[in-house]
Backbone as CSV, one residue per row, in Angstrom:
resi,resn,N_x,N_y,N_z,CA_x,CA_y,CA_z,C_x,C_y,C_z
1,MET,-31.507,-2.722,45.001,-32.307,-3.649,44.201,-33.662,-3.019,43.922
2,THR,-33.920,-2.729,42.661,-35.211,-2.185,42.277,-36.267,-3.289,42.319
3,THR,-37.455,-2.952,42.784,-38.555,-3.916,42.822,-39.671,-3.452,41.903
4,GLU,-40.284,-4.414,41.216,-41.374,-4.106,40.296,-42.500,-5.102,40.520
5,LEU,-43.701,-4.573,40.743,-44.874,-5.417,40.924,-45.678,-5.429,39.634
6,CYS,-45.955,-6.627,39.137,-46.830,-6.788,37.983,-48.273,-6.652,38.464
7,THR,-48.992,-5.664,37.959,-50.326,-5.361,38.461,-51.359,-5.451,37.346
8,TYR,-52.498,-6.064,37.690,-53.599,-6.213,36.745,-54.850,-5.462,37.199
9,THR,-54.859,-4.973,38.430,-56.059,-4.374,38.996,-55.731,-3.073,39.711
10,ARG,-56.776,-2.305,39.950,-56.632,-1.082,40.739,-56.157,-1.418,42.150
11,ASN,-56.682,-2.493,42.723,-56.271,-2.890,44.067,-54.781,-3.212,44.124
12,ALA,-54.264,-3.901,43.112,-52.840,-4.221,43.094,-51.991,-2.954,43.007
13,CYS,-52.458,-1.956,42.253,-51.755,-0.671,42.203,-51.717,-0.027,43.585
14,ASP,-52.826,-0.097,44.296,-52.885,0.457,45.647,-51.917,-0.273,46.579
15,ILE,-51.828,-1.583,46.421,-50.894,-2.372,47.233,-49.459,-1.930,46.968
16,ALA,-49.112,-1.724,45.712,-47.767,-1.265,45.368,-47.460,0.069,46.045
17,ARG,-48.425,0.972,46.023,-48.209,2.285,46.662,-48.040,2.142,48.164
18,ARG,-48.885,1.338,48.803,-48.826,1.201,50.265,-47.548,0.534,50.746
19,THR,-47.052,-0.427,49.984,-45.919,-1.223,50.451,-44.566,-0.619,50.111
20,GLY,-44.534,0.310,49.178,-43.266,0.931,48.823,-42.527,0.262,47.681
21,VAL,-43.241,-0.524,46.869,-42.642,-1.069,45.649,-42.193,0.099,44.765
22,GLY,-41.043,-0.068,44.101,-40.497,1.044,43.331,-41.201,1.326,42.025
23,ARG,-41.677,0.270,41.371,-42.245,0.450,40.032,-43.329,-0.605,39.817
24,ILE,-44.320,-0.275,38.994,-45.310,-1.271,38.611,-45.258,-1.489,37.105
25,GLU,-45.498,-2.736,36.715,-45.746,-3.063,35.318,-47.240,-3.284,35.213
26,LEU,-47.916,-2.415,34.496,-49.372,-2.445,34.421,-49.820,-3.235,33.203
27,CYS,-50.669,-4.231,33.442,-51.095,-5.142,32.382,-52.586,-5.423,32.498
28,ALA,-53.104,-6.065,31.473,-54.416,-6.703,31.505,-54.217,-8.182,31.205
29,ALA,-55.271,-8.978,31.356,-55.324,-10.376,30.898,-54.227,-11.266,31.476
30,PRO,-54.286,-11.551,32.771,-53.257,-12.419,33.365,-53.190,-13.812,32.751
31,LEU,-54.324,-14.346,32.302,-54.307,-15.688,31.716,-53.597,-15.717,30.370
32,GLU,-53.407,-14.551,29.759,-52.675,-14.441,28.496,-51.212,-14.078,28.729
33,GLY,-50.810,-13.915,29.983,-49.449,-13.488,30.270,-49.264,-11.989,30.190
34,GLY,-50.379,-11.244,30.096,-50.315,-9.787,30.087,-50.515,-9.196,28.716
35,THR,-51.470,-8.267,28.600,-51.680,-7.491,27.384,-51.827,-6.024,27.778
36,THR,-52.021,-5.156,26.794,-52.126,-3.720,27.061,-53.332,-3.435,27.961
37,PRO,-53.136,-2.679,29.049,-54.245,-2.378,29.958,-55.141,-1.276,29.428
38,SER,-56.271,-1.084,30.096,-57.232,-0.059,29.673,-56.718,1.347,29.977
39,ALA,-57.265,2.303,29.255,-56.903,3.703,29.480,-57.243,4.135,30.896
40,GLY,-58.398,3.704,31.380,-58.808,4.095,32.718,-57.853,3.592,33.783
41,LEU,-57.367,2.349,33.628,-56.436,1.806,34.618,-55.087,2.505,34.543
42,ILE,-54.645,2.839,33.336,-53.384,3.583,33.207,-53.492,4.925,33.921
43,ARG,-54.589,5.623,33.690,-54.773,6.936,34.324,-54.814,6.799,35.838
44,TYR,-55.484,5.771,36.335,-55.534,5.585,37.787,-54.139,5.325,38.346
45,ALA,-53.396,4.424,37.728,-52.053,4.105,38.213,-51.171,5.348,38.212
46,ARG,-51.312,6.186,37.169,-50.499,7.397,37.075,-50.842,8.403,38.177
47,SER,-52.057,8.328,38.690,-52.474,9.286,39.725,-51.868,8.976,41.094
48,LEU,-51.291,7.789,41.263,-50.760,7.395,42.565,-49.375,7.998,42.766
49,PRO,-49.147,8.650,43.893,-47.852,9.299,44.121,-46.759,8.284,44.442
50,GLY,-45.544,8.610,44.025,-44.383,7.826,44.436,-44.163,6.522,43.699
51,LEU,-44.901,6.286,42.632,-44.765,5.035,41.881,-44.291,5.320,40.457
52,ARG,-43.282,4.594,40.012,-42.923,4.645,38.608,-43.812,3.658,37.857
53,LEU,-44.220,4.045,36.666,-45.223,3.291,35.930,-44.698,2.851,34.575
54,SER,-44.666,1.532,34.363,-44.368,0.965,33.051,-45.626,0.272,32.535
55,VAL,-45.976,0.534,31.302,-47.216,0.015,30.715,-46.900,-1.075,29.692
56,MET,-47.551,-2.217,29.847,-47.398,-3.293,28.883,-47.977,-2.886,27.529
57,ILE,-47.214,-3.129,26.480,-47.669,-2.875,25.109,-47.681,-4.227,24.394
58,ARG,-48.835,-4.845,24.413,-48.990,-6.166,23.781,-50.419,-6.278,23.275
59,PRO,-50.623,-6.270,21.975,-51.972,-6.152,21.431,-52.810,-7.422,21.530
60,ARG,-52.173,-8.534,21.866,-52.899,-9.807,21.957,-52.052,-10.805,22.733
61,GLY,-52.687,-11.924,23.118,-51.930,-13.022,23.681,-51.287,-13.839,22.572
62,GLY,-50.703,-14.960,22.953,-50.073,-15.820,21.955,-48.602,-15.503,21.771
63,ASP,-48.109,-15.691,20.548,-46.674,-15.532,20.303,-46.280,-14.062,20.177
64,PHE,-44.994,-13.848,19.856,-44.461,-12.481,19.776,-44.002,-12.156,18.359
65,LEU,-44.621,-12.845,17.392,-44.376,-12.600,15.973,-45.542,-11.756,15.455
66,TYR,-45.266,-10.479,15.242,-46.340,-9.546,14.946,-46.372,-9.126,13.490
67,THR,-47.578,-8.869,12.987,-47.756,-8.332,11.639,-47.446,-6.833,11.637
68,ASP,-47.318,-6.273,10.449,-47.089,-4.828,10.333,-48.244,-4.054,10.969
69,ASP,-49.464,-4.530,10.780,-50.619,-3.854,11.364,-50.569,-3.889,12.889
70,GLU,-50.129,-5.006,13.444,-50.021,-5.102,14.904,-48.929,-4.182,15.436
71,VAL,-47.832,-4.074,14.710,-46.756,-3.168,15.130,-47.238,-1.716,15.080
72,ALA,-48.022,-1.381,14.074,-48.594,-0.034,13.998,-49.505,0.231,15.189
73,LEU,-50.273,-0.779,15.590,-51.129,-0.628,16.763,-50.294,-0.461,18.019
74,MET,-49.200,-1.204,18.133,-48.315,-1.068,19.293,-47.733,0.345,19.361
75,ALA,-47.375,0.900,18.205,-46.850,2.270,18.177,-47.891,3.258,18.694
76,GLU,-49.147,3.058,18.303,-50.222,3.933,18.791,-50.408,3.775,20.288
77,GLU,-50.324,2.563,20.787,-50.464,2.339,22.228,-49.304,2.970,22.999
78,ILE,-48.110,2.960,22.420,-46.962,3.632,23.046,-47.217,5.135,23.131
79,ARG,-47.742,5.714,22.049,-48.035,7.154,22.068,-49.076,7.489,23.135
80,LEU,-50.071,6.632,23.289,-51.102,6.871,24.302,-50.520,6.731,25.714
81,ALA,-49.658,5.735,25.922,-49.023,5.577,27.234,-48.217,6.823,27.597
82,HIS,-47.534,7.384,26.603,-46.771,8.617,26.833,-47.708,9.764,27.170
83,GLU,-48.811,9.853,26.441,-49.797,10.911,26.688,-50.379,10.811,28.094
84,TYR,-50.560,9.596,28.588,-51.123,9.396,29.919,-50.093,9.558,31.032
85,GLY,-48.823,9.763,30.657,-47.806,10.058,31.653,-46.998,8.883,32.142
86,ALA,-46.990,7.775,31.409,-46.197,6.614,31.821,-44.709,6.949,31.811
87,ASP,-43.987,6.329,32.726,-42.527,6.480,32.762,-41.844,5.542,31.784
88,GLY,-42.525,4.434,31.457,-41.914,3.459,30.576,-42.957,2.584,29.912
89,VAL,-42.499,1.818,28.937,-43.342,0.843,28.254,-42.592,-0.477,28.178
90,VAL,-43.362,-1.550,27.969,-42.823,-2.905,28.008,-43.318,-3.650,26.770
91,PHE,-42.399,-4.171,25.984,-42.814,-4.943,24.814,-41.680,-5.869,24.384
92,GLY,-41.975,-6.768,23.446,-40.967,-7.674,22.910,-41.433,-8.229,21.580
93,LEU,-40.542,-8.239,20.608,-40.871,-8.734,19.265,-39.803,-9.718,18.824
94,LEU,-40.243,-10.823,18.225,-39.325,-11.854,17.757,-39.494,-12.106,16.266
95,THR,-38.482,-12.739,15.681,-38.556,-13.203,14.298,-39.061,-14.644,14.289
96,PRO,-39.447,-15.156,13.111,-39.910,-16.546,13.054,-38.857,-17.559,13.493
97,ASP,-37.577,-17.168,13.447,-36.501,-18.087,13.799,-36.085,-17.997,15.267
98,GLY,-36.887,-17.305,16.085,-36.598,-17.248,17.509,-35.490,-16.292,17.880
99,GLU,-35.334,-15.255,17.104,-34.362,-14.206,17.421,-35.098,-12.900,17.695
100,VAL,-34.428,-11.965,18.341,-35.008,-10.647,18.588,-35.210,-9.939,17.243
101,ASP,-36.388,-9.397,17.035,-36.665,-8.599,15.836,-36.085,-7.207,16.063
102,GLU,-34.806,-7.079,15.718,-34.096,-5.836,16.035,-34.682,-4.630,15.313
103,THR,-35.014,-4.802,14.050,-35.468,-3.662,13.255,-36.741,-3.058,13.827
104,ARG,-37.727,-3.903,14.084,-39.010,-3.369,14.543,-38.977,-3.034,16.032
105,THR,-38.156,-3.733,16.806,-37.995,-3.335,18.211,-37.377,-1.945,18.289
106,ALA,-36.334,-1.710,17.500,-35.688,-0.387,17.494,-36.664,0.691,17.032
107,GLN,-37.520,0.338,16.077,-38.542,1.289,15.614,-39.450,1.706,16.766
108,LEU,-39.878,0.747,17.572,-40.761,1.062,18.692,-40.011,1.762,19.819
109,VAL,-38.728,1.451,19.995,-37.924,2.178,20.987,-37.869,3.657,20.616
110,ARG,-37.689,3.941,19.336,-37.681,5.345,18.896,-39.041,5.991,19.128
111,GLU,-40.103,5.239,18.913,-41.451,5.756,19.158,-41.632,6.111,20.628
112,ALA,-40.931,5.383,21.513,-41.061,5.575,22.955,-40.069,6.599,23.510
113,GLU,-39.469,7.397,22.655,-38.466,8.366,23.105,-38.997,9.190,24.279
114,GLY,-38.170,9.285,25.321,-38.576,9.982,26.533,-39.080,9.042,27.617
115,MET,-39.313,7.772,27.255,-39.725,6.765,28.229,-38.707,5.630,28.260
116,GLU,-38.619,4.950,29.397,-37.776,3.763,29.502,-38.469,2.595,28.796
117,VAL,-37.682,1.745,28.153,-38.241,0.578,27.470,-37.698,-0.706,28.094
118,THR,-38.610,-1.586,28.454,-38.251,-2.921,28.918,-38.611,-3.929,27.837
119,PHE,-37.656,-4.769,27.461,-37.933,-5.898,26.577,-38.383,-7.044,27.479
120,HIS,-39.627,-7.494,27.306,-40.200,-8.429,28.279,-39.799,-9.880,27.995
121,ARG,-40.536,-10.811,28.603,-40.115,-12.219,28.582,-40.291,-12.910,27.237
122,ALA,-40.633,-12.164,26.195,-40.417,-12.711,24.849,-38.957,-13.143,24.726
123,PHE,-38.087,-12.461,25.477,-36.661,-12.802,25.527,-36.452,-14.274,25.840
124,ASP,-37.294,-14.824,26.711,-37.128,-16.213,27.131,-37.563,-17.212,26.072
125,MET,-38.148,-16.731,24.988,-38.571,-17.588,23.894,-37.569,-17.563,22.735
126,THR,-36.408,-16.949,22.951,-35.380,-16.913,21.909,-34.536,-18.185,21.955
127,ARG,-33.847,-18.462,20.850,-33.057,-19.700,20.768,-31.716,-19.598,21.485
128,ASP,-31.184,-18.392,21.664,-29.862,-18.210,22.262,-29.882,-16.933,23.102
129,SER,-29.857,-17.082,24.421,-30.021,-15.918,25.297,-28.840,-14.956,25.218
130,ARG,-27.634,-15.471,25.003,-26.475,-14.572,24.917,-26.579,-13.687,23.681
131,GLN,-26.902,-14.282,22.545,-27.069,-13.482,21.334,-28.257,-12.540,21.462
132,ALA,-29.329,-13.025,22.083,-30.522,-12.187,22.248,-30.219,-10.964,23.101
133,LEU,-29.411,-11.136,24.149,-29.087,-9.989,25.005,-28.350,-8.918,24.207
134,GLU,-27.394,-9.324,23.387,-26.668,-8.341,22.578,-27.609,-7.635,21.609
135,ALA,-28.560,-8.393,21.070,-29.524,-7.785,20.143,-30.399,-6.763,20.860
136,VAL,-30.876,-7.100,22.054,-31.712,-6.167,22.817,-30.927,-4.907,23.157
137,ILE,-29.662,-5.069,23.513,-28.815,-3.900,23.801,-28.726,-3.000,22.576
138,ARG,-28.546,-3.601,21.417,-28.414,-2.796,20.186,-29.689,-2.026,19.865
139,THR,-30.836,-2.521,20.273,-32.092,-1.823,19.970,-32.283,-0.567,20.813
140,GLY,-31.529,-0.435,21.896,-31.656,0.740,22.749,-32.581,0.569,23.937
141,CYS,-33.012,-0.657,24.230,-33.862,-0.885,25.409,-33.094,-0.580,26.692
142,ARG,-33.819,-0.121,27.693,-33.221,0.208,28.988,-32.976,-1.053,29.824
143,ARG,-33.911,-2.023,29.731,-33.764,-3.237,30.544,-34.403,-4.422,29.839
144,VAL,-34.088,-5.610,30.351,-34.689,-6.838,29.847,-35.233,-7.620,31.035
145,LEU,-36.446,-8.131,30.878,-37.085,-8.967,31.897,-36.943,-10.416,31.460
146,THR,-36.396,-11.261,32.352,-36.137,-12.635,31.958,-36.179,-13.582,33.149
147,SER,-36.551,-14.814,32.856,-36.481,-15.899,33.840,-35.312,-16.814,33.516
148,GLY,-34.390,-16.337,32.686,-33.252,-17.157,32.311,-33.611,-18.269,31.344
149,GLY,-34.672,-18.053,30.575,-35.059,-19.024,29.577,-35.747,-20.259,30.126
150,ARG,-36.159,-20.195,31.375,-36.859,-21.317,31.993,-38.229,-20.846,32.478
151,ASN,-39.034,-21.785,32.980,-40.379,-21.425,33.397,-40.379,-20.480,34.590
152,THR,-39.411,-20.650,35.478,-39.274,-19.748,36.632,-37.841,-19.229,36.721
153,ALA,-37.691,-18.099,37.389,-36.360,-17.502,37.543,-35.439,-18.401,38.358
154,GLN,-35.988,-19.116,39.326,-35.131,-19.990,40.129,-34.573,-21.131,39.277
155,GLU,-35.400,-21.663,38.373,-34.900,-22.696,37.472,-33.814,-22.149,36.543
156,GLY,-33.929,-20.882,36.178,-32.976,-20.272,35.255,-31.881,-19.476,35.937
157,ILE,-31.620,-19.787,37.204,-30.748,-18.917,38.002,-29.319,-18.829,37.457
158,GLU,-28.784,-19.927,36.923,-27.425,-19.871,36.393,-27.359,-19.005,35.142
159,THR,-28.382,-19.074,34.302,-28.425,-18.208,33.119,-28.589,-16.751,33.531
160,LEU,-29.390,-16.494,34.554,-29.532,-15.117,35.049,-28.192,-14.571,35.510
161,ARG,-27.438,-15.388,36.212,-26.127,-14.954,36.683,-25.219,-14.637,35.495
162,ALA,-25.262,-15.482,34.484,-24.428,-15.262,33.301,-24.870,-14.021,32.531
163,LEU,-26.168,-13.800,32.426,-26.668,-12.625,31.707,-26.295,-11.334,32.423
164,ALA,-26.382,-11.349,33.759,-26.010,-10.157,34.520,-24.541,-9.818,34.306
165,ALA,-23.698,-10.851,34.260,-22.272,-10.621,34.017,-22.036,-10.132,32.592
166,GLN,-22.715,-10.725,31.641,-22.570,-10.325,30.240,-23.029,-8.887,30.021
167,ALA,-24.112,-8.497,30.692,-24.641,-7.138,30.520,-23.628,-6.088,30.930
168,ALA,-22.904,-6.342,32.020,-21.807,-5.469,32.461,-22.199,-3.997,32.484
169,GLY,-23.431,-3.719,32.940,-23.875,-2.342,33.079,-24.400,-1.706,31.803
170,ARG,-24.378,-2.434,30.684,-24.853,-1.855,29.421,-26.370,-1.842,29.332
171,ILE,-27.025,-2.713,30.082,-28.472,-2.805,30.129,-28.842,-3.387,31.479
172,GLU,-29.988,-3.014,32.012,-30.445,-3.593,33.268,-31.041,-4.971,33.003
173,VAL,-30.726,-5.912,33.882,-31.315,-7.248,33.820,-32.260,-7.395,35.004
174,MET,-33.520,-7.704,34.721,-34.530,-7.856,35.759,-35.033,-9.296,35.750
175,ALA,-34.944,-9.951,36.887,-35.389,-11.338,37.006,-36.864,-11.383,37.363
176,GLY,-37.609,-12.254,36.688,-39.029,-12.393,36.981,-39.518,-13.788,36.688
177,SER,-40.676,-14.114,37.238,-41.383,-15.391,37.139,-41.057,-16.265,38.342
178,GLY,-42.050,-16.420,39.188,-41.888,-17.271,40.358,-41.076,-16.648,41.473
179,VAL,-40.900,-15.331,41.448,-40.156,-14.643,42.509,-41.044,-14.527,43.737
180,GLY,-40.527,-14.954,44.886,-41.301,-14.900,46.118,-40.401,-14.738,47.323
181,PRO,-40.975,-14.738,48.511,-40.181,-14.560,49.727,-39.085,-15.611,49.905
182,SER,-39.328,-16.826,49.426,-38.369,-17.910,49.652,-37.132,-17.826,48.770
183,ASN,-37.202,-17.079,47.665,-36.039,-17.045,46.768,-35.587,-15.637,46.384
184,ALA,-36.206,-14.610,46.951,-35.879,-13.239,46.544,-34.407,-12.919,46.781
185,ARG,-33.884,-13.271,47.958,-32.478,-12.972,48.240,-31.539,-13.791,47.351
186,LEU,-31.903,-15.034,47.108,-31.094,-15.899,46.246,-30.997,-15.324,44.839
187,LEU,-32.118,-14.849,44.314,-32.129,-14.275,42.970,-31.402,-12.935,42.931
188,ALA,-31.563,-12.150,43.970,-30.869,-10.861,44.019,-29.351,-11.058,44.008
189,ALA,-28.899,-12.155,44.579,-27.462,-12.424,44.667,-26.841,-12.796,43.330
190,THR,-27.642,-13.007,42.290,-27.097,-13.328,40.967,-26.445,-12.124,40.312
191,GLY,-26.708,-10.933,40.836,-26.165,-9.723,40.229,-27.146,-8.995,39.337
192,VAL,-28.412,-9.463,39.279,-29.415,-8.748,38.487,-29.697,-7.389,39.122
193,ASP,-30.275,-6.505,38.341,-30.517,-5.136,38.802,-31.871,-4.957,39.467
194,ALA,-32.813,-5.865,39.183,-34.175,-5.688,39.683,-34.870,-7.035,39.777
195,LEU,-35.900,-7.087,40.618,-36.754,-8.260,40.734,-38.184,-7.856,40.388
196,HIS,-38.834,-8.697,39.608,-40.194,-8.476,39.123,-41.063,-9.609,39.661
197,PHE,-42.185,-9.267,40.261,-43.038,-10.295,40.852,-44.485,-9.838,40.822
198,SER,-45.391,-10.814,40.868,-46.815,-10.482,40.872,-47.458,-10.766,42.220
199,ALA,-46.777,-11.563,43.079,-47.353,-11.936,44.383,-48.809,-12.356,44.200
200,ARG,-49.025,-13.206,43.224,-50.373,-13.486,42.751,-51.226,-14.209,43.783
201,ARG,-52.455,-13.763,43.871,-53.453,-14.382,44.742,-54.703,-14.654,43.923
202,GLU,-55.199,-15.857,44.000,-56.436,-16.212,43.320,-57.561,-16.249,44.346
203,ARG,-58.655,-15.603,44.034,-59.792,-15.646,44.955,-61.064,-15.974,44.186
204,GLU,-61.942,-16.642,44.867,-63.188,-17.055,44.252,-64.120,-15.861,44.023
205,SER,-64.831,-15.894,42.930,-65.848,-14.884,42.642,-66.941,-14.922,43.706
206,GLY,-67.570,-13.776,43.912,-68.704,-13.702,44.831,-70.022,-14.116,44.187
207,MET,-69.973,-14.516,42.914,-71.202,-14.934,42.229,-71.770,-16.210,42.851
208,ARG,-73.030,-16.137,43.256,-73.688,-17.344,43.773,-74.295,-18.163,42.636
209,PHE,-74.873,-17.471,41.643,-75.386,-18.184,40.476,-74.289,-18.270,39.424
210,ARG,-74.029,-19.467,38.928,-73.012,-19.677,37.908,-73.604,-20.563,36.810
211,ASN,-73.528,-20.100,35.588,-74.109,-20.831,34.465,-73.068,-21.799,33.897
212,PRO,-73.216,-23.083,34.121,-72.206,-24.051,33.670,-72.222,-24.301,32.171
213,ARG,-73.219,-23.768,31.458,-73.346,-24.031,30.032,-72.683,-22.968,29.158
214,VAL,-72.136,-21.933,29.794,-71.579,-20.816,29.024,-70.133,-20.556,29.433
215,SER,-69.259,-20.463,28.437,-67.879,-20.009,28.631,-67.705,-18.741,27.812
216,MET,-67.417,-17.633,28.469,-67.398,-16.341,27.770,-66.351,-16.291,26.665
217,GLY,-65.245,-17.013,26.858,-64.223,-17.030,25.816,-64.385,-18.179,24.843
218,GLY,-65.381,-19.018,25.083,-65.613,-20.147,24.204,-64.669,-21.306,24.419
219,CYS,-63.879,-21.246,25.507,-62.900,-22.304,25.785,-63.227,-22.938,27.127
220,ALA,-63.530,-24.211,27.113,-63.830,-24.910,28.361,-62.601,-24.952,29.256
221,GLY,-62.837,-24.893,30.565,-61.740,-25.007,31.516,-61.145,-23.689,31.963
222,VAL,-61.518,-22.567,31.330,-61.021,-21.259,31.763,-61.669,-20.914,33.103
223,PRO,-60.869,-20.550,34.117,-61.435,-20.296,35.449,-62.135,-18.938,35.532
224,GLU,-63.317,-18.839,34.970,-64.001,-17.552,34.855,-64.558,-17.059,36.185
225,TYR,-64.631,-17.923,37.168,-65.104,-17.505,38.486,-63.963,-17.477,39.501
226,THR,-62.746,-17.319,38.989,-61.574,-17.113,39.823,-60.955,-15.784,39.438
227,LEU,-60.720,-14.919,40.394,-60.209,-13.579,40.146,-58.747,-13.495,40.579
228,THR,-57.928,-12.867,39.743,-56.494,-12.742,40.005,-56.176,-11.355,40.542
229,ASP,-55.433,-11.328,41.642,-55.036,-10.058,42.243,-53.692,-10.256,42.924
230,ALA,-53.182,-9.207,43.559,-51.932,-9.298,44.307,-52.230,-9.525,45.784
231,ASP,-51.334,-10.230,46.453,-51.440,-10.507,47.880,-50.503,-9.557,48.626
232,GLU,-51.075,-8.622,49.354,-50.256,-7.595,50.009,-49.262,-8.199,50.993
233,SER,-49.663,-9.235,51.708,-48.759,-9.832,52.693,-47.532,-10.438,52.013
234,VAL,-47.716,-11.032,50.840,-46.583,-11.610,50.115,-45.665,-10.511,49.589
235,VAL,-46.241,-9.426,49.087,-45.421,-8.296,48.643,-44.555,-7.798,49.789
236,ARG,-45.147,-7.645,50.957,-44.389,-7.150,52.112,-43.296,-8.144,52.521
237,GLN,-43.575,-9.424,52.419,-42.560,-10.424,52.762,-41.379,-10.357,51.797
238,ILE,-41.650,-10.185,50.505,-40.562,-10.090,49.525,-39.710,-8.858,49.819
239,LEU,-40.348,-7.730,50.057,-39.604,-6.502,50.345,-38.777,-6.633,51.612
240,ALA,-39.330,-7.323,52.625,-38.596,-7.537,53.878,-37.363,-8.406,53.641
241,GLU,-37.471,-9.409,52.771,-36.333,-10.266,52.460,-35.204,-9.481,51.787
242,LEU,-35.581,-8.470,51.017,-34.584,-7.679,50.303,-34.005,-6.582,51.184
243,GLY,-34.626,-6.395,52.346,-34.080,-5.507,53.363,-34.084,-4.047,53.040
């Protein structure tokens, strides 16, 4: 069972190296569900020995319906990830009707030649997971990350089991969202090839002075004094459950 830690920080990358996680998915912007990380963080992650590195390619938060200009930017980010030594890239594109955008996904897969491609949880926003899986296979992606079309992988466990059977070795199926020590073995038993988890830990900022009149993103309610990182003890518990 391959394990993948979703990492947003240098500290989380260090945790992955110390604990023996097989691969990291490197992202920025956890509140957006992950966007393309900085060049400096990619270079740092690549410097760590023994870790396979997949880089998120997502130019913005929101939906997965991209303009031609955004797809061109994604292609440039893929080229940079390759230049920095990434083993893989992670992206997902949909059509307005909730289907996999096969044409442009295949275009980006070709751009990523020499790297593994994961089609991310945009998959879970499609109208029909069985048809979507066949479409992702046709694009040439190496794996698909999915929660079975539900908010968490445990909620989507029956769909995960069906997708793993449908894949039949043609593509790797990786379960993610809400994976933890309490359900890691249960999810692994569905027949998926990998588990993806963030072992997320929220910690309070060390700022003593906080200006209540300013929101940096202009949106009230954003937890700007809460920092997201990985919890090493939870990562170790998940790995121990998988034996």
